Each structure stands twice: as C-alpha cells, then as structure tokens.
mmCIF file with all atom_site columns, C-alpha atoms in Angstrom:
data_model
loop_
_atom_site.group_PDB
_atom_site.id
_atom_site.type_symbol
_atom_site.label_atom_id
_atom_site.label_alt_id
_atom_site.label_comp_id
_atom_site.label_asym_id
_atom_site.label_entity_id
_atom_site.label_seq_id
_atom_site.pdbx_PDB_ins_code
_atom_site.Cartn_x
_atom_site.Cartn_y
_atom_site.Cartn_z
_atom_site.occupancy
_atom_site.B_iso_or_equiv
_atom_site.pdbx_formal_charge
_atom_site.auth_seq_id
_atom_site.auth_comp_id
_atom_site.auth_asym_id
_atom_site.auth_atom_id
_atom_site.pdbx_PDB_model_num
ATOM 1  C CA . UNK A 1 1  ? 0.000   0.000   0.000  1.00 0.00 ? 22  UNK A CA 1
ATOM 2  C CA . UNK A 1 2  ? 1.666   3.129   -1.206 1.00 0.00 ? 23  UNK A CA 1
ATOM 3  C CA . UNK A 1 3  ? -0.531  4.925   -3.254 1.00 0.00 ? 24  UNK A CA 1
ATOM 4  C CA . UNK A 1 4  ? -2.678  7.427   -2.103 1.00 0.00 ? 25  UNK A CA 1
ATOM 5  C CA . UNK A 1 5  ? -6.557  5.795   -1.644 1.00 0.00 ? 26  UNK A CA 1
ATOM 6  C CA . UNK A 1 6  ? -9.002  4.249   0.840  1.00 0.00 ? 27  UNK A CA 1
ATOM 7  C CA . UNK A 1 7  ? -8.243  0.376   0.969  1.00 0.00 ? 28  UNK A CA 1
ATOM 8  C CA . UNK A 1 8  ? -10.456 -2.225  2.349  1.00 0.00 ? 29  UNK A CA 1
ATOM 9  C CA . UNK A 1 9  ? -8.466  -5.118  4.344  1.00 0.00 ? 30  UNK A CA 1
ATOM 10 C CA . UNK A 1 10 ? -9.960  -8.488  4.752  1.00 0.00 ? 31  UNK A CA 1
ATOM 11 C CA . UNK A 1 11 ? -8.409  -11.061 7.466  1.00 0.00 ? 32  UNK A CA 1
ATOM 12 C CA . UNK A 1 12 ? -8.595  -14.318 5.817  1.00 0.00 ? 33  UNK A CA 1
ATOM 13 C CA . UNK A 1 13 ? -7.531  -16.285 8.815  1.00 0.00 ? 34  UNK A CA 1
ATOM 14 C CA . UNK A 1 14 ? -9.069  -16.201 12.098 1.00 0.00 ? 35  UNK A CA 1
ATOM 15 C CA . UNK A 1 15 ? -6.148  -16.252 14.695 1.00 0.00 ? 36  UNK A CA 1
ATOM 16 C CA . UNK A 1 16 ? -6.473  -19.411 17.369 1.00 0.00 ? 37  UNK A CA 1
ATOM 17 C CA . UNK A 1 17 ? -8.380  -17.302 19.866 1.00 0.00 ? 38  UNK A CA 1
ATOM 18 C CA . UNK A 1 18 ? -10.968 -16.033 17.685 1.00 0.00 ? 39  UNK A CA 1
ATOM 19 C CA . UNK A 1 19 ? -11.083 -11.779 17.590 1.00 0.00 ? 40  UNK A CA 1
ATOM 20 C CA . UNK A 1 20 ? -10.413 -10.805 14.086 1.00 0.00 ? 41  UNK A CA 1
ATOM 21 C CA . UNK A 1 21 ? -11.568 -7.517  12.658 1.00 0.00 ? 42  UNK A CA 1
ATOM 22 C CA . UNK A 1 22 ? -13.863 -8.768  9.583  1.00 0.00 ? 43  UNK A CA 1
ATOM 23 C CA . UNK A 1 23 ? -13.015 -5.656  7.486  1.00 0.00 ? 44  UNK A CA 1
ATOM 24 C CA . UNK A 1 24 ? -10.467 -2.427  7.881  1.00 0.00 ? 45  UNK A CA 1
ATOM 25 C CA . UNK A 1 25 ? -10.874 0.415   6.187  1.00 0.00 ? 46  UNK A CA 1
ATOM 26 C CA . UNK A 1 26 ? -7.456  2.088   6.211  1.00 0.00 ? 47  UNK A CA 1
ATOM 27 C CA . UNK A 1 27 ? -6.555  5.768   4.408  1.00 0.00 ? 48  UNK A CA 1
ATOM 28 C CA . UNK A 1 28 ? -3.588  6.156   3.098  1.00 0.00 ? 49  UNK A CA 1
ATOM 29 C CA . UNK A 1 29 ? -2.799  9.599   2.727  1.00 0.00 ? 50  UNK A CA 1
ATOM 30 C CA . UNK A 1 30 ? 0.469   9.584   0.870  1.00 0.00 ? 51  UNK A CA 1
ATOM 31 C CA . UNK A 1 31 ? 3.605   7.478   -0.349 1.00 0.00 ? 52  UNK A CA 1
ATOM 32 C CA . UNK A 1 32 ? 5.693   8.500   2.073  1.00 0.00 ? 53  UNK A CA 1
ATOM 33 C CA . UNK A 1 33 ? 3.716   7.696   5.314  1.00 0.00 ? 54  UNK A CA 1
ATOM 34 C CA . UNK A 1 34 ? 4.000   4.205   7.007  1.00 0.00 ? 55  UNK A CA 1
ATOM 35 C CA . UNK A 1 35 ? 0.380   2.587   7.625  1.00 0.00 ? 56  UNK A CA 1
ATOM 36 C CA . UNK A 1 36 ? 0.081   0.116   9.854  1.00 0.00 ? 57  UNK A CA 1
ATOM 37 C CA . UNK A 1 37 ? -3.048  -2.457  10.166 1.00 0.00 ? 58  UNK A CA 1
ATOM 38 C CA . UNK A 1 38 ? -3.901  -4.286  13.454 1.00 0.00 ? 59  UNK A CA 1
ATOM 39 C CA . UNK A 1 39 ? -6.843  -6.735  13.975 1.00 0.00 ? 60  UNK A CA 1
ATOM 40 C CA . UNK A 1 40 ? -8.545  -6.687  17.485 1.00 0.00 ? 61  UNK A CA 1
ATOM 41 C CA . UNK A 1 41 ? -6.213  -8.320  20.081 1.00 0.00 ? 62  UNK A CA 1
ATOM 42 C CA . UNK A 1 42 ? -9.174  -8.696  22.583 1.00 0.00 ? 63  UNK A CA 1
ATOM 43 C CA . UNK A 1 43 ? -12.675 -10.796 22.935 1.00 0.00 ? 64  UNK A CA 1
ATOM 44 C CA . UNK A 1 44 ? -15.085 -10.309 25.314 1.00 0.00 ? 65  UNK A CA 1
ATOM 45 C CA . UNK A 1 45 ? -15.480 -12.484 28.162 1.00 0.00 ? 66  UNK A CA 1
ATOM 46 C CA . UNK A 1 46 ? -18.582 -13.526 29.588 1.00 0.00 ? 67  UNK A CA 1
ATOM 47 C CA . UNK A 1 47 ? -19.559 -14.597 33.081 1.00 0.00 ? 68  UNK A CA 1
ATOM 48 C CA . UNK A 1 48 ? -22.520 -16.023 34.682 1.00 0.00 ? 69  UNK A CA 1
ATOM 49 C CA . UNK A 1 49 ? -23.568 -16.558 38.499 1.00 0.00 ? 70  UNK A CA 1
ATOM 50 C CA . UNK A 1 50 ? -26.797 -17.609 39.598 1.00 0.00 ? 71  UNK A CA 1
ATOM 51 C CA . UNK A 1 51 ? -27.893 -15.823 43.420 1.00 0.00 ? 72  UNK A CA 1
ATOM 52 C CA . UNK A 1 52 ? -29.369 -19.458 45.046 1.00 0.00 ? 73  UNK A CA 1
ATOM 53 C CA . UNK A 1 53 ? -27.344 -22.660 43.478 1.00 0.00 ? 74  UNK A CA 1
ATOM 54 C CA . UNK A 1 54 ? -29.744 -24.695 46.285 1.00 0.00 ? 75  UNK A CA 1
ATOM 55 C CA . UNK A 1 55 ? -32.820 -23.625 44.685 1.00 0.00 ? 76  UNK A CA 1
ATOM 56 C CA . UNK A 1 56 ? -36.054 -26.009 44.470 1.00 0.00 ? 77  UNK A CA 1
ATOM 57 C CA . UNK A 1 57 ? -38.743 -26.485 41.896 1.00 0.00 ? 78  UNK A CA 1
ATOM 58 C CA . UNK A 1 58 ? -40.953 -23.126 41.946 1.00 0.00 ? 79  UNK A CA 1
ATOM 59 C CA . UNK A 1 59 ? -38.446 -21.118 43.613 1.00 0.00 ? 80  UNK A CA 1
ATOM 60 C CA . UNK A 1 60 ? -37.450 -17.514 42.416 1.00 0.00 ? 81  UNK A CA 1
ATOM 61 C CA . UNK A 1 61 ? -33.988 -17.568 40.852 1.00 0.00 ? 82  UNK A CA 1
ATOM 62 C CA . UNK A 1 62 ? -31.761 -14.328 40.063 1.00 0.00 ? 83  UNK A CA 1
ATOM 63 C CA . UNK A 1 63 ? -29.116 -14.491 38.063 1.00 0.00 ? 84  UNK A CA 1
ATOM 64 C CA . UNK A 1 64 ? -26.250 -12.193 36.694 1.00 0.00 ? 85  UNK A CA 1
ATOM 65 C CA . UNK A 1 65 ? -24.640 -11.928 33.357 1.00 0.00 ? 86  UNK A CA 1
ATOM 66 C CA . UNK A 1 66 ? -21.395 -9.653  33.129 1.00 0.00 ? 87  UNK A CA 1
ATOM 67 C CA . UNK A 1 67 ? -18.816 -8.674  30.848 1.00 0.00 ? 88  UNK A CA 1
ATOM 68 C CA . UNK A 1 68 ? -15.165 -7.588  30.735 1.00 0.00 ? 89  UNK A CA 1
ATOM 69 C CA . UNK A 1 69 ? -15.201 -5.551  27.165 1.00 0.00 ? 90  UNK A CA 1
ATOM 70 C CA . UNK A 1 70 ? -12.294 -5.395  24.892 1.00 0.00 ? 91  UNK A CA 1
ATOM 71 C CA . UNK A 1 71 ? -9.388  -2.431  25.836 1.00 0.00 ? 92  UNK A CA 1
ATOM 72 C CA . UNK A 1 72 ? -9.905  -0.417  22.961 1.00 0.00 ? 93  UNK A CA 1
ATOM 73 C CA . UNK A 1 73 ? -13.452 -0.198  23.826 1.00 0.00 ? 94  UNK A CA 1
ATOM 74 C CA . UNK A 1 74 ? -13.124 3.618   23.918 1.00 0.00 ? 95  UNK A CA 1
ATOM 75 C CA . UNK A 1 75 ? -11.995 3.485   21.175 1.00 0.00 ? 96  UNK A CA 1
ATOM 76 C CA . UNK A 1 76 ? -15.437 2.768   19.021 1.00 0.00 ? 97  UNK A CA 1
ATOM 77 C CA . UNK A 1 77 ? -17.903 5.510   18.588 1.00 0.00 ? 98  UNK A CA 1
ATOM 78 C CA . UNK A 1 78 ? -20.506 2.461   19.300 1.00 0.00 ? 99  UNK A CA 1
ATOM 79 C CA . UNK A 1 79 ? -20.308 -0.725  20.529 1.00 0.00 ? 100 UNK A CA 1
ATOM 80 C CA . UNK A 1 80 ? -22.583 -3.994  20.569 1.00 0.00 ? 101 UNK A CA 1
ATOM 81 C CA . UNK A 1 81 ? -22.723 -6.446  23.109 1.00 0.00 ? 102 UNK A CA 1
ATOM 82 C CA . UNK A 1 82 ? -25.402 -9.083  22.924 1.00 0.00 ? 103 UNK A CA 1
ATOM 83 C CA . UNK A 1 83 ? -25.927 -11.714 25.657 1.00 0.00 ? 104 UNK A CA 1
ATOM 84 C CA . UNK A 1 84 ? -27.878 -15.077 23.990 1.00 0.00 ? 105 UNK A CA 1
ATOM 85 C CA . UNK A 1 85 ? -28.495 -17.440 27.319 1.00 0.00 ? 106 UNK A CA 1
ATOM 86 C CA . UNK A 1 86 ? -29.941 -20.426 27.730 1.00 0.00 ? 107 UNK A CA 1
ATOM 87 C CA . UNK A 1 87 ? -31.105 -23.003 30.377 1.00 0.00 ? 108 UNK A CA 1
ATOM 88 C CA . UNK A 1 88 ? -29.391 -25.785 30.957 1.00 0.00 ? 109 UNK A CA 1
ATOM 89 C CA . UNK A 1 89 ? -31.037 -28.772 31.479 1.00 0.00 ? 110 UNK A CA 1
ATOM 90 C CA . UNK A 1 90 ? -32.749 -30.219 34.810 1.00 0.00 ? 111 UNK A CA 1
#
C-alpha cells in the first residue's frame, strides 16, 4: 500500500483465539507515510452466576450476566454487546 486511496483489508484467517476484525478500512494519505493495520487483540469475556445454586422447583432464581469488554473499547464511537443465554437442562 503506497498509493494514495481508501483500501479495504480483509483477514482471511481467524487467529487461534478467535477476535479478528472482519473488514479495515485504512486511508492512506500519501507514499511516504507508514500505515500500519492491526486486527482486534481482545474478545469479550462472559460470566454467569446464579444468586441461590440450592434452589427447588418453583423457587425464584436471580441471576447475573457480566462482561469484561475489549481495551480499545473507547476506542469505538458504538459498541454492541449481545448476551444469547440459555437453560441448561434439569
């Protein structure tokens, strides 16, 4: 990349711990200025605790999702984080 233009970077290969950036949009603004293109270093974790683990049939049970975001989260102008949870069996 050393012509001055917008380019579009793909990642074709998903690194073993699964963040990739799907697509980069990088400027480059002239020939003489070094770009450089990172993918995300960071995923999300995700934990979940449950407020009675002794609970019986009927009872009332709370429980907490909660994430750690990426680093560069202040980095976004927005960012999406969707929890999809389901019961486990019994």
């Amino acid at each position: 990349m050393n012509e001055p233009g917008y380019y579009l970077i793909e990642t074709t290969t998903a690194p073993e711990d699964g963040a990739y950036t799907r697509y980069i949009l990088v400027m480059v603004v002239d020939e003489n200025t070094a770009v450089v293109v990172s993918d995300k270093s960071d995923v999300p974790t995700v934990d979940k605790a449950v407020s009675n683990l002794d609970a019986d049939i009927g009872d009332t049970v709370t429980y907490y999702l909660a994430a750690t975001l990426p680093t560069e989260y202040s980095s976004y102008d927005t960012y999406a984080l969707t929890f999809n949870d389901t019961l486990s069996g019994g």
